[in-house]
Short mmCIF file of C-alpha atoms in Angstrom, two decimals:
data_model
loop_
_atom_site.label_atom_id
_atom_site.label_comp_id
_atom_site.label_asym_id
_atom_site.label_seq_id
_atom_site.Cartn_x
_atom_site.Cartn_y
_atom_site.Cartn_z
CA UNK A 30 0.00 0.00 0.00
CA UNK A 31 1.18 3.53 -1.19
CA UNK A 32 1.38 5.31 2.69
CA UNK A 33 1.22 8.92 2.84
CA UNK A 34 3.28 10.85 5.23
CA UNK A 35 2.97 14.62 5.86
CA UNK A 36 3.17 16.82 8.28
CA UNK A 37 1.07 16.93 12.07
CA UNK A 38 0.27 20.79 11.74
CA UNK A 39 1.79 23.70 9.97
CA UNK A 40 1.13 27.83 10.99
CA UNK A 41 0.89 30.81 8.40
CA UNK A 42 -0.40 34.51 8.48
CA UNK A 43 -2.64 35.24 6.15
CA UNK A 44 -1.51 36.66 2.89
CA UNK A 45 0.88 33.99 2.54
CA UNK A 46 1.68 31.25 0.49
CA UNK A 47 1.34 27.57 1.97
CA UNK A 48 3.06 24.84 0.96
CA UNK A 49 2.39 21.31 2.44
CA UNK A 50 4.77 18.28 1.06
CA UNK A 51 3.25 14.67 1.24
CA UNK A 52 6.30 11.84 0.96
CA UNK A 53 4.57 8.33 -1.03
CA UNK A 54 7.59 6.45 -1.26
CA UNK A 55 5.81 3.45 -2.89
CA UNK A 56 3.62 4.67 -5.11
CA UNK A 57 2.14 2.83 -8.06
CA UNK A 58 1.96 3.27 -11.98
CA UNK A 59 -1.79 4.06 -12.17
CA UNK A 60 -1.61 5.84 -8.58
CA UNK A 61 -2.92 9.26 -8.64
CA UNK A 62 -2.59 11.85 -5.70
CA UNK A 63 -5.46 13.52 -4.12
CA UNK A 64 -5.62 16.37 -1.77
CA UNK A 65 -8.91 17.01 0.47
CA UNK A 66 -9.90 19.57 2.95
CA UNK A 67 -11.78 19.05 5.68
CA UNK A 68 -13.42 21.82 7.94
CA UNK A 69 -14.31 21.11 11.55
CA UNK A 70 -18.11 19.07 12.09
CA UNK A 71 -17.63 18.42 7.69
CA UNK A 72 -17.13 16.03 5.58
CA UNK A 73 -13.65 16.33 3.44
CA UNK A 74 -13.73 18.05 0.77
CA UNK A 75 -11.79 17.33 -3.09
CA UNK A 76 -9.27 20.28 -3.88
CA UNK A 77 -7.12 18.54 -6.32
CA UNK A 78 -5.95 15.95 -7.94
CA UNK A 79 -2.79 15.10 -10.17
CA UNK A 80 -0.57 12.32 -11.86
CA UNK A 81 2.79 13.95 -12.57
CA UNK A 82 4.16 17.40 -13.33
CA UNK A 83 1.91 20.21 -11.87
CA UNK A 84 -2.05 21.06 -12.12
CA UNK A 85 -3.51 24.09 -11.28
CA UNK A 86 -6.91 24.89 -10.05
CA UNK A 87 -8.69 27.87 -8.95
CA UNK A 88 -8.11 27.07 -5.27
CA UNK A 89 -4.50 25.46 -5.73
CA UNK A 90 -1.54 23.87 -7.46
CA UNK A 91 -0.08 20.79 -6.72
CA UNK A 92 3.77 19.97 -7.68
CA UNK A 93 4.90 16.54 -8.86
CA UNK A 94 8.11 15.36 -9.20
CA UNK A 95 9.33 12.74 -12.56
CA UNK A 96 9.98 10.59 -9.47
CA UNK A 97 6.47 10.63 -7.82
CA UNK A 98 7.53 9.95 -4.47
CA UNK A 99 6.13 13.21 -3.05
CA UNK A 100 4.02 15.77 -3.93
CA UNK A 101 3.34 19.50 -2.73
CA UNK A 102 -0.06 21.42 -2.05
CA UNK A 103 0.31 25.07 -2.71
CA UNK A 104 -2.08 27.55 -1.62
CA UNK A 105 -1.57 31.01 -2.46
CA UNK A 106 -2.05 34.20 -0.46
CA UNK A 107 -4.02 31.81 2.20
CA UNK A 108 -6.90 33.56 4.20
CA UNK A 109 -8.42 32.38 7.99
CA UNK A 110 -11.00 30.69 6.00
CA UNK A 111 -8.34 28.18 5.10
CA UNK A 112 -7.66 26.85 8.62
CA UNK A 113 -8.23 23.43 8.43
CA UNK A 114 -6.96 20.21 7.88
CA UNK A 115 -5.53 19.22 4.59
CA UNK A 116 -5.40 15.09 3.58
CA UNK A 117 -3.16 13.61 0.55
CA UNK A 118 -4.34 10.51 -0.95
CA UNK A 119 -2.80 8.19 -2.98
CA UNK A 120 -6.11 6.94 -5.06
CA UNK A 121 -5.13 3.67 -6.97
CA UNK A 122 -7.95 3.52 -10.14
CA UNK A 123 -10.19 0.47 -10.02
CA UNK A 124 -9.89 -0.38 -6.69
CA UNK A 125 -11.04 1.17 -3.39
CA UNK A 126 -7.93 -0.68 -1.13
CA UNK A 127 -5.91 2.41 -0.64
CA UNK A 128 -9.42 4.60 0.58
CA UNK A 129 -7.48 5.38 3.58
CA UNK A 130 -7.35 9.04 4.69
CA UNK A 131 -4.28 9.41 7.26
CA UNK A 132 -4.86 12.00 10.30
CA UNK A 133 -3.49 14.89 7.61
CA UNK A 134 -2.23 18.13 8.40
CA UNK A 135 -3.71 20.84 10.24
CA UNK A 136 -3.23 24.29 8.86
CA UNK A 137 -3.81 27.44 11.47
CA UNK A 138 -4.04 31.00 9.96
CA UNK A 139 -3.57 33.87 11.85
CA UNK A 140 -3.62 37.64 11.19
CA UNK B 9 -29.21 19.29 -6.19
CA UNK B 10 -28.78 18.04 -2.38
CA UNK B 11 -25.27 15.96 -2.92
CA UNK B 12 -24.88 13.45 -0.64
CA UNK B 13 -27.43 13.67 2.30
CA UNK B 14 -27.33 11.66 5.66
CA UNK B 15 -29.78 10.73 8.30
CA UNK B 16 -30.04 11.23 11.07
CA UNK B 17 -26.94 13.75 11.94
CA UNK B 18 -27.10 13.10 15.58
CA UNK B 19 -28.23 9.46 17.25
CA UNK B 20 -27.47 8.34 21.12
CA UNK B 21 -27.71 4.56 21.13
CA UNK B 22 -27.12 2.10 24.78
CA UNK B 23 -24.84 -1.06 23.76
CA UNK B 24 -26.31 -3.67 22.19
CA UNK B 25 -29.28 -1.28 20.58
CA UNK B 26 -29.19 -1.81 16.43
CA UNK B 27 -29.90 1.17 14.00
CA UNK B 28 -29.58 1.86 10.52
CA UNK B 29 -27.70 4.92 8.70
CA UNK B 30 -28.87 6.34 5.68
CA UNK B 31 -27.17 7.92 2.88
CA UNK B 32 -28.40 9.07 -0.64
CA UNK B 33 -27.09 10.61 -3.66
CA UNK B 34 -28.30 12.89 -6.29
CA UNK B 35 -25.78 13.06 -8.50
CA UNK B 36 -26.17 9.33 -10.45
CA UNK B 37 -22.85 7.82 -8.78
CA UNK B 38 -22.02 4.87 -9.48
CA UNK B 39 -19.84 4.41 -6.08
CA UNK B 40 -20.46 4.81 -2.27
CA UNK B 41 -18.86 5.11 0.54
CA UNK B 42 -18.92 4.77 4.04
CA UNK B 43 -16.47 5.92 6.55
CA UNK B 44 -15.70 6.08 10.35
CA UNK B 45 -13.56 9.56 12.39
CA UNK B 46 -12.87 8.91 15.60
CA UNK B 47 -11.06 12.39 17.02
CA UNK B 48 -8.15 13.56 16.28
CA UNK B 49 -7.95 11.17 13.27
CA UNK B 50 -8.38 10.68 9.82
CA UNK B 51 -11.21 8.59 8.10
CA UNK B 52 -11.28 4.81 8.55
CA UNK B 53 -12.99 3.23 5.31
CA UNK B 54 -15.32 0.83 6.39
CA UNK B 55 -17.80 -0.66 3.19
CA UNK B 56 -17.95 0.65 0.04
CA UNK B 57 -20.03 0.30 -3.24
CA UNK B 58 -18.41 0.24 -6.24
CA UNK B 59 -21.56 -0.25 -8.45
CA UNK B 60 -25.28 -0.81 -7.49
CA UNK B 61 -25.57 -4.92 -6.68
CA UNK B 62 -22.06 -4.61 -5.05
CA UNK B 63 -20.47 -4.04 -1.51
CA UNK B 64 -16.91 -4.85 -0.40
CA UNK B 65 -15.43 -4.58 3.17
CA UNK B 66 -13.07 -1.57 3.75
CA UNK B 67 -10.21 -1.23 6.72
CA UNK B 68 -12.65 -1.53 9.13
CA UNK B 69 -15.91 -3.55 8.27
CA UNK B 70 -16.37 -5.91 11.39
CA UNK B 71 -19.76 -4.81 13.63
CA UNK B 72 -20.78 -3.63 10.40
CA UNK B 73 -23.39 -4.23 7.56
CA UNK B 74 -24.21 -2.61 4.32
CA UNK B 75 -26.47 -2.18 1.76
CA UNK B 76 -27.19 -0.72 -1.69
CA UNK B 77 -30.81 0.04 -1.84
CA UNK B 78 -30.38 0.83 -5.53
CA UNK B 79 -28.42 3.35 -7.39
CA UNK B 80 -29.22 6.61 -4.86
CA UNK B 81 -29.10 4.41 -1.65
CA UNK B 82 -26.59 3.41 0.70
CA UNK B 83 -26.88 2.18 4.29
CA UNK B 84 -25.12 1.26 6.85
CA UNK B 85 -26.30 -1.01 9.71
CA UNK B 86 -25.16 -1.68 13.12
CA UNK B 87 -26.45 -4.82 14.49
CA UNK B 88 -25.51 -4.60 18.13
CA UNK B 89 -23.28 -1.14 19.08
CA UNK B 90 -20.86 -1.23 21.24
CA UNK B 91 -19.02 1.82 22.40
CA UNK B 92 -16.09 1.64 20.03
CA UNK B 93 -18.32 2.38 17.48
CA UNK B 94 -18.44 6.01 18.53
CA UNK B 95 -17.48 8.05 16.08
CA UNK B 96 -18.99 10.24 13.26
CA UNK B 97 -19.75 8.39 10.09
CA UNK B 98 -19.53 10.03 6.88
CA UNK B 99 -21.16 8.43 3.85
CA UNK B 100 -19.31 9.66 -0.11
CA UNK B 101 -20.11 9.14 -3.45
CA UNK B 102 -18.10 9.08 -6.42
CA UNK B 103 -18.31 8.62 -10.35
CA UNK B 104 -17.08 5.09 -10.27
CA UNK B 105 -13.49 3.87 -9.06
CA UNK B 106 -12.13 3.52 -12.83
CA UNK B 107 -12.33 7.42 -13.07
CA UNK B 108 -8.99 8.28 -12.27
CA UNK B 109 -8.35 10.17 -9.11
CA UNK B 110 -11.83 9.11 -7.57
CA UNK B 111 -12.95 12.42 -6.82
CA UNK B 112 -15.12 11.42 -3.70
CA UNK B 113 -18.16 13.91 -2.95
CA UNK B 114 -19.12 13.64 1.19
CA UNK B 115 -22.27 14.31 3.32
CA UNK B 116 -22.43 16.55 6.16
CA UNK B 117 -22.02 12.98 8.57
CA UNK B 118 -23.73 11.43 11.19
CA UNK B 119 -22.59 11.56 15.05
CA UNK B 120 -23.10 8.45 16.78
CA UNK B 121 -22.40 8.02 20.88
CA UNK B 122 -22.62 4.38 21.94
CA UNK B 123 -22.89 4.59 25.92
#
């Protein structure tokens, strides 16, 4: 199984860019990566998704190296609004096996 | 368009006492999802749906059954709680597992103390 590993929690003020790194060391050929945002008494929530290279969304970008073994979340000029905590997936297609959403990491934004 | 809704959002239940969680969809899914959060931790996948007629055990299916109603419903049944089964359950929908990526779409969840 493809294991994610990222960080517990990570601080920013607002107006600044956030980067969060998720390591997936074994990752799979027709593994894709997933990010998903969850707000307190919510269900997660699908920000972006991504197979190599980088995407780019209206909410974020998300950085993949040729190697795959990690990928980056990047959210620009971050408000309070995006406290919260922030899972990366590693979604293998056709099978549900690797569902598993780790505990993520919690982003606090301050003024 | 609703999503994915769940009932009830709040239930108490004493040990031993069965109930039944409900989950739709309004979005013609062809995959469901149910899911456990116990604080302070991520989601636990517990059943899932991959196509109406189908259910297949997740991480965490034991104390647990399922069952796809059709292509809207999905439910989850507890025969006899017990108060590890405390947690907030979140039911999810998604296009179908061959998309790629899964985008997953989630309901608000359901809160569930087992005393």
């Amino acid at each position: 199984l493809a294991k994610t590993t990222q960080p517990i929690s990570m601080d920013s003020y607002e107006g600044q860019e956030v980067n969060i790194t998720c390591s997936h060391n074994n990752i799979a050929t027709n593994d894709y990566i997933t990010w998903y945002q969850q707000f307190p008494s919510q269900g997660p929530r699908f920000i972006i998704q991504g197979y190599k290279t980088k995407v780019t969304n209206e909410v974020a970008s998300l950085f993949i190296p040729a190697d795959r073994k990690s990928s980056t979340l990047s959210l620009p000029r971050v408000s309070l609004s995006d406290t919260a905590v922030y899972y990366c997936l590693v979604v293998s297609t056709g099978t549900a096996s690797k569902l598993t959403f780790g505990t993520g990491t919690r982003l606090q934004v301050t003024l | 368009n609703a999503g994915v809704t769940q009932t009830p959002k709040f239930q108490v239940l004493k040990t031993g006492q069965s109930m039944t969680l409900q989950c739709a969809q309004d979005m013609n899914h062809n995959s469901m999802y149910w899911y456990r959060q116990d604080p302070g931790m991520g989601l636990r996948l517990i059943y899932y749906s991959a196509s109406e007629g189908t259910t297949d055990k997740g991480e965490v299916p034991n104390g647990y059954n399922v069952s796809r109603l059709n292509k809207r419903e999905f439910s989850l049944r507890l025969e006899s709680a017990a108060p590890s089964q405390t947690s907030v359950y979140f039911c999810a929908s998604s296009e179908g597992l061959l998309v790629p990526g899964n985008e997953q779409y989630f309901g608000p969840g359901t809160r569930l103390t087992v005393t």
